[in-house]
Amino acid sequence: MKKNQLFIAIAAMAAIISFTASCKKDKVIITNTGNNVKAKSLDVLNMFKNKAPQKQTITVNITTGGMVTGAKGTMVYFYASSLLDKNGNKVTGNVDVELTEFMSKSDMLFSGVTVTSGDQLLESGGMFELRVKQGGQELTLDPTSAINITVPSTVVDMDPMDFWNGNDNQNKDNNLVDWKKVDSAKVNRVRDSQQGGGFKNGFNAMQFNYFKFGYCNIDREWGKFKNKCSKFRIKMPNGCVDSNSTALLLFKNYNCCAWCYWMTDEDRISTGYQLPAGETLKVLIYKKTGPGENDLEMSLQEVVLGDDTEVVFTSTTACTLAQLEAAIEAL
Amino acid sequence: MFANGQTFFQVGITAKLEMNALQTMGTDGRDVRQFEKSPGGAYGLAVAQSLGKRLFGELSFLSTRAVYNPNISVGNTSMQKADLRLFQTNATINAWLSNGNFARIYAFGGLQHMYRRWGEEYYTNAALQDSRWPNHRLQVTAGLGVGVKCTQNIYARIFSGLRYNPVQTLIYDTPMNQVFTGISVFWQWEKSAKPAYYKCPQF
C-alpha cells in the first residue's frame, strides 16, 4: 500500500467538496396571512397613551460631557466629545438627550414596551429608550469613546441580568418591541447599604464602548428553561369580539407581562409567547361597550398555569377608564 | 477471506438513507412527534484504514438534503418547513465484533460534522426564534454494520445507526435526531503483516 494513497484520496474528496459546494443563498420565506392585522383591531395603546411613560428631554453640553438623570432613577453619563453626527464627525455644543423609562408592569402595558423576545417572555430589571439628537438629527456614540449607564433594579433578587436592544416586533401586535440580547455587554448588579431612593433594590451598572441608541433593556430569560404550558386560551364572555375587547397577562412573581391577541378562528384569546407551567398568572380582560371613553367593562382572574389552561370569563363589571388604569397599576 | 493480520486501506463510495427526527408540539398543542416522515438521502466518498487487528477508522464526506416539517405554531406565527442542503463529514472508529471469511459484523461510533451549504425556512407571518438550522453542527453517531467481501479487492459494508445531538438549540430539536442506514462499496489495498522476526538464540 503506497503511503501517499491517503493523501490522494483526501485530495480527491476535497475536490468533490469544492464541486458540490453551492453558491445558492439561504432564504427565509414568510407568508403573511393577514391574521396579525386583527391583533390590533382594538386600539389599546392609544387608549392608555396618557398613562404611558413620557419622554424626558434633557440638554447636555457634549463638549464637556455630563450626567443625565431620569425621573425614575436611570442615570446616563456621557463622556466629553463622545458623540458623532450622521457623517461621522465629532459633535460639539448642546445636545438633546431623550430618555423614556419603563420600570413597572403598568409602564410596560400602557406603552406596549413589554418584555417579548421572539417567542419568549423575559423578566425585566429595567427598560428605557434613549436617543440623542442635535438639531433634530439623531447622533451615535463614538466607538472610540464610552457611555456609562446605571438603572435602578426593578427586581429584589441579585440573579444575573443581560443587556438587550429592542427592535420592532414583527408580530405586529400590541407588544411593540422584540428584544435581542447583546451578549458582549456586561451588566454589573450592585447593592450596598448606603443606597436609598430609587436604588432600594440595588442597581444595574453598565459601561459600553459600543452602544446603539434606542430601546434598551436589562432583562433575563426566566421562563425559557421551565416546563412549557402547551396550550393557553382565554374564553371571553358573550358579546366580546376582537373589535371591542382584549386581554393582558402578567406574572405574579416576576416583572413580566404582555398583551394578548384574538384567535378569531377559535373565538379565543391567546398569546404568541411561551408560558411556563406552574407559575401564577393574572389575566385581566376588558371590553369597550360604547363610543365614550368610560364605556368600559373589565374582569380579573388569577390562575396557576397547567399544561393545558383555558381561563373562562363569564361576565365583566362596568368601570371607568380611570378605574381600569388603576386596576392595571395595582396588578 | 478477510484480511486478518493485514493492514488495509480502502477508498469507496457510500450512500445513506436518513430518517430525520424532530420533536415538537403539533398545531393542536398536544401532538408530540418523534420522527419526521420525509426521509433524506446522502451520498459521497469514504476512506478507511485499519488500525490494528480489530479496529479500523473511517472518514466519509457526504452531500445530503434534510427536510423538516415542524408545523410549529406560536400565536399567529408558524414555521412550516425547513429544506436544508448540508455537507456532512463523518469520522468513526469501527471495531470488528466477529470473524469470518466473507462477512464480519462490526460496531462503529464517532463524530459527525454538518455544514449548512444552503437552505430555506418557511414561516407564516414572522420567523420564529431559534428555528434556523445552524451553519455548523457537531453530533455523535453510533451503530452496527456488516462487512462483506465481494471480490479480491472489492468490499461492501451495510450499516445502520443513530445520531445523537447533545446540544438542543432548535425549537424542533430532539436528542436522538436521526436513524440512518446505508451501504458503502470500497476498493481495498492490502499489505500483509511482516513475518515474525526470530532472533538467533544467544548462548
Coordinates of C-alpha atoms in Angstrom, one line a residue:
Chain A
M1 CA 0.0 0.0 0.0
K2 CA 1.5 3.3 -1.1
K3 CA 2.0 5.9 1.6
N4 CA 0.6 8.7 -0.5
Q5 CA -2.7 6.9 -1.2
L6 CA -4.4 8.5 1.8
F7 CA -3.3 12.0 0.6
I8 CA -4.5 11.3 -2.9
A9 CA -7.9 10.1 -1.6
I10 CA -8.3 13.2 0.6
A11 CA -7.3 15.5 -2.2
A12 CA -9.9 13.8 -4.4
M13 CA -12.5 14.3 -1.7
A14 CA -11.6 18.0 -1.2
A15 CA -12.1 18.5 -5.0
I16 CA -15.5 16.9 -4.7
I17 CA -16.4 19.1 -1.7
S18 CA -15.5 22.2 -3.8
F19 CA -17.6 20.8 -6.7
T20 CA -20.6 20.2 -4.5
A21 CA -20.4 23.4 -2.6
S22 CA -23.3 25.6 -3.7
C23 CA -23.5 29.3 -4.4
K24 CA -27.2 29.3 -3.7
K25 CA -28.2 31.7 -0.9
D26 CA -30.2 30.9 2.2
K27 CA -33.8 32.0 2.1
V28 CA -36.3 32.8 4.7
I29 CA -39.8 32.7 3.2
I30 CA -42.5 34.4 5.2
T31 CA -46.1 34.2 4.1
N32 CA -48.4 36.9 5.6
T33 CA -51.9 35.6 6.3
G34 CA -53.2 38.9 7.4
N35 CA -54.3 37.5 10.7
N36 CA -51.9 39.6 12.5
V37 CA -53.7 42.8 11.4
K38 CA -56.6 41.7 13.6
A39 CA -54.4 41.7 16.7
K40 CA -54.5 45.5 16.8
S41 CA -58.2 45.9 15.9
L42 CA -58.9 47.4 19.3
D43 CA -56.6 50.4 19.7
V44 CA -55.3 49.5 23.1
L45 CA -52.2 51.7 23.3
N46 CA -53.9 54.8 22.1
M47 CA -56.4 54.3 24.9
F48 CA -53.7 54.4 27.5
K49 CA -51.4 56.9 25.9
N50 CA -51.9 59.4 28.7
K51 CA -50.7 56.9 31.3
A52 CA -47.7 55.7 29.2
P53 CA -44.3 56.9 30.4
Q54 CA -43.5 60.2 28.9
K55 CA -40.3 61.2 27.1
Q56 CA -37.9 63.4 29.1
T57 CA -35.7 65.7 27.2
I58 CA -32.5 66.9 28.9
T59 CA -29.8 69.1 27.4
V60 CA -26.2 68.2 27.8
N61 CA -23.1 70.1 26.7
I62 CA -21.3 67.2 24.9
T63 CA -18.1 69.3 24.6
T64 CA -17.6 68.8 28.3
G65 CA -19.8 65.8 28.8
G66 CA -22.2 65.3 31.6
M67 CA -24.7 63.2 33.6
V68 CA -28.4 62.8 32.7
T69 CA -30.8 61.5 35.5
G70 CA -34.3 60.4 34.6
A71 CA -37.3 60.8 36.8
K72 CA -37.3 57.1 37.8
G73 CA -33.6 57.0 38.6
T74 CA -31.9 56.0 35.3
M75 CA -28.5 57.7 35.1
V76 CA -26.6 58.1 31.9
Y77 CA -23.1 59.6 31.8
F78 CA -21.8 61.0 28.6
Y79 CA -18.0 61.4 28.2
A80 CA -16.7 64.6 26.6
S81 CA -16.9 64.7 22.8
S82 CA -18.3 61.1 22.7
L83 CA -20.9 61.6 20.0
L84 CA -20.8 61.5 16.2
D85 CA -23.2 63.0 13.7
K86 CA -24.5 61.1 10.7
N87 CA -21.4 62.0 8.7
G88 CA -19.1 60.6 11.4
N89 CA -17.9 64.0 12.7
K90 CA -17.4 64.7 16.4
V91 CA -20.3 66.7 17.8
T92 CA -19.8 69.8 20.0
G93 CA -22.1 72.0 22.0
N94 CA -25.5 71.2 23.4
V95 CA -27.3 68.0 22.5
D96 CA -30.9 66.9 23.4
V97 CA -31.0 63.6 25.4
E98 CA -34.4 62.0 25.1
L99 CA -35.0 59.4 27.8
T100 CA -38.1 57.4 28.5
E101 CA -38.2 54.9 31.4
F102 CA -40.3 51.8 31.6
M103 CA -39.9 50.3 35.0
S104 CA -43.2 48.8 36.3
K105 CA -45.6 46.4 34.7
S106 CA -48.1 49.2 34.2
D107 CA -45.4 51.3 32.4
M108 CA -44.9 48.3 30.1
L109 CA -48.6 47.7 29.4
F110 CA -49.6 51.3 28.9
S111 CA -46.8 51.9 26.5
G112 CA -46.7 48.5 24.7
V113 CA -43.0 48.2 25.5
T114 CA -43.3 44.8 27.1
V115 CA -40.8 42.0 27.6
T116 CA -41.2 39.9 24.5
S117 CA -38.2 38.3 22.7
G118 CA -39.0 36.0 19.8
D119 CA -41.5 33.6 21.3
Q120 CA -40.2 34.1 24.9
L121 CA -41.2 36.4 27.7
L122 CA -38.4 38.0 29.7
E123 CA -38.2 39.3 33.2
S124 CA -37.4 43.0 33.3
G125 CA -34.8 44.5 35.5
G126 CA -35.5 48.0 34.0
M127 CA -36.1 49.3 30.5
F128 CA -35.6 52.6 28.9
E129 CA -35.5 54.3 25.5
L130 CA -32.5 56.6 25.0
R131 CA -31.9 58.8 21.9
V132 CA -29.6 61.8 21.5
K133 CA -30.3 64.5 18.9
Q134 CA -28.8 67.8 17.8
G135 CA -30.9 70.0 15.6
G136 CA -33.4 67.1 15.2
Q137 CA -30.8 64.8 13.8
E138 CA -30.0 61.5 15.6
L139 CA -26.5 61.1 16.9
T140 CA -24.4 58.0 17.5
L141 CA -21.8 57.0 20.1
D142 CA -18.2 57.4 19.0
P143 CA -16.8 53.9 19.1
T144 CA -13.5 55.2 20.5
S145 CA -15.4 56.6 23.5
A146 CA -17.8 55.2 26.0
I147 CA -21.0 55.7 27.9
N148 CA -21.9 54.7 31.5
I149 CA -25.5 53.8 32.3
T150 CA -27.0 52.9 35.7
V151 CA -30.5 51.7 36.0
P152 CA -32.4 51.1 39.3
S153 CA -33.2 47.4 39.5
T154 CA -36.9 46.6 39.4
V155 CA -36.4 43.1 41.0
V156 CA -35.3 42.3 44.5
D157 CA -33.0 39.4 44.0
M158 CA -29.5 39.7 42.7
D159 CA -29.6 37.0 40.0
P160 CA -27.7 37.9 36.8
M161 CA -29.2 40.1 34.1
D162 CA -28.4 40.6 30.5
F163 CA -28.5 43.7 28.3
W164 CA -30.9 43.7 25.4
N165 CA -31.6 46.0 22.4
G166 CA -35.1 46.5 21.1
N167 CA -36.3 46.1 17.5
D168 CA -39.8 46.5 16.0
N169 CA -41.9 43.4 16.8
Q170 CA -42.7 41.7 13.5
N171 CA -45.7 40.1 15.1
K172 CA -47.4 43.5 14.8
D173 CA -49.4 43.0 18.0
N174 CA -49.6 45.4 21.0
N175 CA -46.2 44.2 22.2
L176 CA -44.2 46.7 20.2
V177 CA -40.6 45.6 20.9
D178 CA -38.8 42.4 20.1
W179 CA -35.7 42.3 22.3
K180 CA -32.4 40.9 21.2
K181 CA -29.7 40.0 23.7
V182 CA -26.4 41.9 23.4
D183 CA -24.0 39.2 24.5
S184 CA -21.0 41.5 24.7
A185 CA -22.5 43.9 27.2
K186 CA -21.9 43.0 30.9
V187 CA -24.4 44.1 33.4
N188 CA -23.0 44.5 36.9
R189 CA -25.6 44.1 39.6
V190 CA -24.7 46.2 42.6
R191 CA -26.3 46.8 46.0
D192 CA -25.0 48.4 49.2
S193 CA -26.4 49.6 52.4
Q194 CA -26.0 53.3 51.6
Q195 CA -28.5 53.2 48.7
G196 CA -31.7 55.0 49.0
G197 CA -34.5 56.4 46.9
G198 CA -34.8 54.6 43.6
F199 CA -32.0 52.2 44.3
K200 CA -33.6 50.3 47.2
N201 CA -33.4 47.1 45.1
G202 CA -29.8 47.7 44.0
F203 CA -28.9 48.9 40.5
N204 CA -27.6 47.6 37.2
A205 CA -24.4 49.3 36.1
M206 CA -23.0 49.1 32.6
Q207 CA -20.3 50.7 30.6
F208 CA -20.3 50.5 26.8
N209 CA -17.8 51.4 24.2
Y210 CA -20.3 50.4 21.6
F211 CA -23.9 51.4 22.2
K212 CA -26.9 51.6 19.9
F213 CA -29.3 54.3 21.0
G214 CA -32.9 53.2 21.0
Y215 CA -34.8 50.8 23.2
C216 CA -32.6 49.3 25.9
N217 CA -33.4 46.7 28.5
I218 CA -31.8 44.9 31.4
D219 CA -33.6 41.6 31.4
R220 CA -33.2 37.9 31.9
E221 CA -34.7 34.8 30.4
W222 CA -36.6 33.1 33.2
G223 CA -39.3 31.0 31.5
K224 CA -37.2 29.5 28.8
F225 CA -35.8 26.8 31.0
K226 CA -39.0 25.8 32.7
N227 CA -41.7 23.3 31.6
K228 CA -43.9 24.9 29.0
C229 CA -47.6 25.3 29.0
S230 CA -48.5 23.6 25.7
K231 CA -51.8 25.4 25.2
F232 CA -53.2 28.6 26.7
R233 CA -56.6 30.1 25.8
I234 CA -58.9 32.8 27.3
K235 CA -62.6 32.3 26.7
M236 CA -64.3 35.7 26.8
P237 CA -67.8 36.4 27.9
N238 CA -70.6 36.6 25.3
G239 CA -70.5 39.7 23.2
C240 CA -66.8 40.1 23.3
V241 CA -65.1 40.1 19.9
D242 CA -61.8 41.2 18.5
S243 CA -63.0 44.7 17.7
N244 CA -64.2 45.5 21.2
S245 CA -62.2 43.6 23.7
T246 CA -58.8 42.3 24.6
A247 CA -56.8 40.8 27.5
L248 CA -53.5 41.2 29.1
L249 CA -51.5 38.9 31.3
L250 CA -48.8 39.3 33.9
F251 CA -46.9 37.0 36.2
K252 CA -47.5 37.4 40.0
N253 CA -43.9 36.6 41.0
Y254 CA -41.9 38.1 38.0
N255 CA -41.7 41.5 36.5
C256 CA -43.1 40.2 33.2
C257 CA -46.3 41.0 31.3
A258 CA -47.7 41.0 27.8
W259 CA -50.7 41.9 25.8
C260 CA -52.7 39.1 24.3
Y261 CA -54.4 38.9 20.9
W262 CA -57.6 37.3 19.4
M263 CA -57.5 34.0 17.6
T264 CA -60.6 34.7 15.7
D265 CA -60.8 31.2 14.1
E266 CA -61.1 29.7 17.6
D267 CA -63.0 32.6 19.1
R268 CA -60.5 32.7 21.9
I269 CA -57.7 35.0 23.1
S270 CA -54.2 33.7 23.4
T271 CA -50.6 34.8 23.5
G272 CA -47.9 34.2 20.9
Y273 CA -45.3 33.7 23.7
Q274 CA -44.4 30.6 25.5
L275 CA -45.7 30.4 29.1
P276 CA -44.1 28.4 31.9
A277 CA -46.3 25.8 33.6
G278 CA -46.7 26.0 37.3
E279 CA -46.5 29.8 37.6
T280 CA -49.2 32.1 38.8
L281 CA -50.7 34.4 36.2
K282 CA -53.0 37.3 36.4
V283 CA -55.3 37.8 33.5
L284 CA -57.3 41.0 33.0
I285 CA -59.8 41.4 30.3
Y286 CA -61.8 44.5 29.3
K287 CA -64.4 45.4 26.8
K288 CA -65.4 48.6 25.1
T289 CA -69.2 48.9 25.4
G290 CA -69.7 52.2 23.6
P291 CA -68.0 55.1 22.0
G292 CA -67.4 57.1 25.2
E293 CA -64.1 57.0 27.0
N294 CA -65.6 55.5 30.1
D295 CA -67.8 52.9 28.3
L296 CA -65.9 50.0 29.7
E297 CA -66.2 46.7 31.5
M298 CA -63.5 44.6 33.0
S299 CA -62.8 41.4 34.9
L300 CA -59.7 39.8 36.5
Q301 CA -58.7 36.3 37.3
E302 CA -55.7 34.7 38.9
V303 CA -54.7 31.2 37.6
V304 CA -51.9 28.7 38.0
L305 CA -50.8 27.7 34.6
G306 CA -51.1 24.0 33.8
D307 CA -50.1 22.1 30.7
D308 CA -53.4 22.9 29.0
T309 CA -55.0 26.0 30.5
E310 CA -58.2 27.7 29.5
V311 CA -59.3 30.7 31.6
V312 CA -63.0 31.1 31.3
F313 CA -64.6 34.5 31.9
T314 CA -68.4 34.5 32.0
S315 CA -69.0 38.2 33.0
T316 CA -67.5 41.6 33.3
T317 CA -68.1 44.6 35.5
A318 CA -68.7 48.1 34.4
C319 CA -65.9 50.6 35.1
T320 CA -64.4 53.9 34.0
L321 CA -61.1 54.4 32.2
A322 CA -59.5 55.7 35.4
Q323 CA -60.7 52.6 37.3
L324 CA -59.3 50.3 34.6
E325 CA -56.0 52.2 34.7
A326 CA -55.9 51.9 38.4
A327 CA -56.6 48.2 38.3
I328 CA -53.7 47.7 35.8
E329 CA -51.4 49.7 38.0
A330 CA -52.4 47.7 41.1
L331 CA -51.7 44.3 39.4
Chain B
M1 CA -11.2 -14.1 3.0
F2 CA -11.0 -11.0 5.3
A3 CA -7.5 -9.7 5.9
N4 CA -6.9 -10.7 9.4
G5 CA -3.4 -9.8 10.4
Q6 CA -3.1 -7.5 7.4
T7 CA -3.2 -3.7 7.2
F8 CA -5.6 -2.3 4.6
F9 CA -6.6 1.0 3.1
Q10 CA -9.9 1.4 1.3
V11 CA -11.4 4.1 -0.9
G12 CA -15.0 3.9 -1.8
I13 CA -18.4 5.4 -2.4
T14 CA -21.2 5.5 0.2
A15 CA -24.9 6.2 0.2
K16 CA -27.3 6.7 3.1
L17 CA -31.0 6.9 3.8
E18 CA -31.6 9.2 6.7
M19 CA -34.8 9.4 8.7
N20 CA -34.6 12.8 10.3
A21 CA -36.4 13.1 13.7
L22 CA -37.9 16.1 15.3
Q23 CA -39.8 16.7 18.5
T24 CA -42.4 19.4 18.8
M25 CA -45.9 20.2 19.6
G26 CA -48.5 20.0 16.8
T27 CA -50.8 22.7 16.0
D28 CA -53.3 21.4 18.5
G29 CA -50.7 21.8 21.2
R30 CA -50.7 18.1 22.1
D31 CA -49.3 16.1 19.2
V32 CA -45.7 15.2 20.1
R33 CA -44.0 13.7 17.1
Q34 CA -40.7 12.0 17.3
F35 CA -39.9 11.1 13.7
E36 CA -40.3 13.1 10.6
K37 CA -41.9 11.2 7.7
S38 CA -39.9 12.6 4.9
P39 CA -36.5 10.8 4.5
G40 CA -33.4 12.3 3.2
G41 CA -30.7 10.8 1.0
A42 CA -26.9 11.3 1.4
Y43 CA -24.1 10.3 -1.0
G44 CA -20.4 10.7 -1.1
L45 CA -17.0 9.2 -0.7
A46 CA -15.3 7.4 2.1
V47 CA -11.8 6.2 3.1
A48 CA -11.0 3.6 5.7
Q49 CA -7.7 2.5 7.3
S50 CA -7.0 -0.5 9.5
L51 CA -5.8 0.5 13.0
G52 CA -4.9 -3.0 14.2
K53 CA -6.3 -6.4 14.2
R54 CA -9.8 -5.5 15.5
L55 CA -10.1 -1.8 14.7
F56 CA -10.3 0.4 11.7
G57 CA -11.0 4.1 11.2
E58 CA -13.3 5.5 8.5
L59 CA -13.7 9.1 7.2
S60 CA -16.6 9.9 4.9
F61 CA -17.7 13.1 3.1
L62 CA -21.3 13.2 2.0
S63 CA -23.7 15.7 0.4
T64 CA -27.2 15.4 1.9
R65 CA -30.6 17.0 1.9
A66 CA -32.7 17.2 5.0
V67 CA -36.4 18.3 5.1
Y68 CA -38.1 19.0 8.3
N69 CA -41.8 19.8 8.6
P70 CA -42.2 21.1 12.2
N71 CA -45.5 22.9 11.8
I72 CA -44.9 24.8 15.0
S73 CA -47.5 27.5 15.8
V74 CA -46.7 30.2 18.3
G75 CA -49.6 32.6 18.4
N76 CA -50.3 33.8 14.9
T77 CA -46.9 32.9 13.6
S78 CA -45.8 29.4 12.5
M79 CA -43.0 27.5 10.9
Q80 CA -44.0 25.0 8.3
K81 CA -40.8 23.6 6.8
A82 CA -37.0 23.7 6.7
D83 CA -35.4 22.4 3.5
L84 CA -31.7 22.1 4.0
R85 CA -28.7 21.2 1.9
L86 CA -25.9 20.0 4.1
F87 CA -22.4 18.7 3.8
Q88 CA -21.6 16.1 6.4
T89 CA -18.2 14.7 7.5
N90 CA -18.2 11.5 9.5
A91 CA -15.2 10.3 11.4
T92 CA -15.8 6.9 13.1
I93 CA -13.8 4.2 14.9
N94 CA -15.0 0.8 13.9
A95 CA -14.5 -2.5 15.7
W96 CA -14.9 -6.0 14.3
L97 CA -17.2 -8.0 16.5
S98 CA -16.9 -11.3 14.7
N99 CA -14.6 -13.3 12.5
G100 CA -15.5 -14.8 9.1
N101 CA -14.2 -15.5 5.7
F102 CA -16.8 -13.5 3.8
A103 CA -18.9 -11.5 6.3
R104 CA -18.0 -9.8 9.6
I105 CA -20.1 -7.8 11.9
Y106 CA -18.8 -4.5 13.2
A107 CA -19.8 -1.7 15.5
F108 CA -19.0 2.0 14.9
G109 CA -19.1 5.2 16.8
G110 CA -17.8 8.7 16.1
L111 CA -18.4 12.3 15.3
Q112 CA -20.4 13.9 12.5
H113 CA -19.9 17.5 11.5
M114 CA -22.7 19.1 9.5
Y115 CA -22.1 22.1 7.4
R116 CA -25.1 24.1 6.1
R117 CA -24.5 24.8 2.4
W118 CA -27.8 26.5 1.9
G119 CA -31.4 26.1 3.0
E120 CA -34.9 27.5 3.0
E121 CA -37.1 28.0 6.0
Y122 CA -40.8 28.7 5.5
Y123 CA -42.9 30.7 8.0
T124 CA -46.3 32.3 8.3
N125 CA -46.4 36.0 9.5
A126 CA -42.9 36.0 11.1
A127 CA -39.8 33.9 11.6
L128 CA -39.7 32.1 14.9
Q129 CA -36.8 32.4 17.3
D130 CA -34.3 29.5 17.5
S131 CA -35.8 27.9 14.3
R132 CA -32.9 28.5 11.9
W133 CA -30.7 25.4 11.3
P134 CA -27.2 26.5 12.3
N135 CA -24.3 26.8 9.9
H136 CA -22.3 24.2 11.7
R137 CA -23.3 21.4 14.0
L138 CA -21.3 18.6 15.7
Q139 CA -23.1 15.4 16.5
V140 CA -22.4 11.9 17.7
T141 CA -23.2 8.7 15.6
A142 CA -23.1 5.1 16.5
G143 CA -24.4 1.8 15.1
L144 CA -23.8 -1.6 13.7
G145 CA -22.9 -3.0 10.3
V146 CA -21.8 -5.9 8.3
G147 CA -18.7 -6.0 6.1
V148 CA -18.9 -8.3 3.1
K149 CA -16.0 -9.4 0.8
C150 CA -17.3 -9.2 -2.8
T151 CA -14.1 -9.9 -4.8
Q152 CA -10.4 -10.0 -4.1
N153 CA -10.3 -6.2 -3.9
I154 CA -13.9 -5.0 -3.6
Y155 CA -15.6 -4.9 -0.2
A156 CA -19.0 -3.7 0.8
R157 CA -20.4 -2.6 4.2
I158 CA -24.0 -2.3 5.1
F159 CA -24.7 -0.3 8.2
S160 CA -27.4 1.2 10.4
G161 CA -27.2 3.6 13.2
L162 CA -28.4 6.5 15.3
R163 CA -27.4 10.1 15.6
Y164 CA -27.3 11.9 18.9
N165 CA -27.2 15.7 19.3
P166 CA -26.0 16.7 22.8
V167 CA -26.9 20.4 22.3
Q168 CA -30.5 21.4 21.7
T169 CA -30.6 24.8 20.1
L170 CA -33.6 24.4 17.7
I171 CA -37.2 24.6 18.7
Y172 CA -37.8 21.3 17.0
D173 CA -34.6 19.6 18.2
T174 CA -34.7 16.2 19.9
P175 CA -31.6 14.5 21.3
M176 CA -31.8 11.3 19.2
N177 CA -32.4 13.1 15.9
Q178 CA -31.8 10.6 13.2
V179 CA -31.9 6.9 12.3
F180 CA -29.9 6.0 9.2
T181 CA -29.0 3.1 7.1
G182 CA -26.5 2.9 4.2
I183 CA -24.2 1.0 2.1
S184 CA -20.6 1.6 1.1
V185 CA -18.5 -0.1 -1.6
F186 CA -14.7 0.0 -1.3
W187 CA -11.7 -0.8 -3.3
Q188 CA -9.1 -2.2 -0.9
W189 CA -5.3 -2.2 -0.9
E190 CA -3.8 -4.7 1.4
K191 CA -0.4 -5.2 2.9
S192 CA 0.4 -8.4 4.7
A193 CA 1.9 -8.3 8.1
K194 CA 5.6 -8.9 8.3
P195 CA 6.5 -12.4 9.4
A196 CA 7.6 -12.7 12.9
Y197 CA 11.3 -12.0 13.3
Y198 CA 13.1 -14.6 15.1
K199 CA 16.4 -13.8 16.7
C200 CA 19.1 -16.4 16.8
P201 CA 19.3 -17.8 20.2
Q202 CA 22.2 -16.5 22.3
F203 CA 24.1 -18.9 24.3

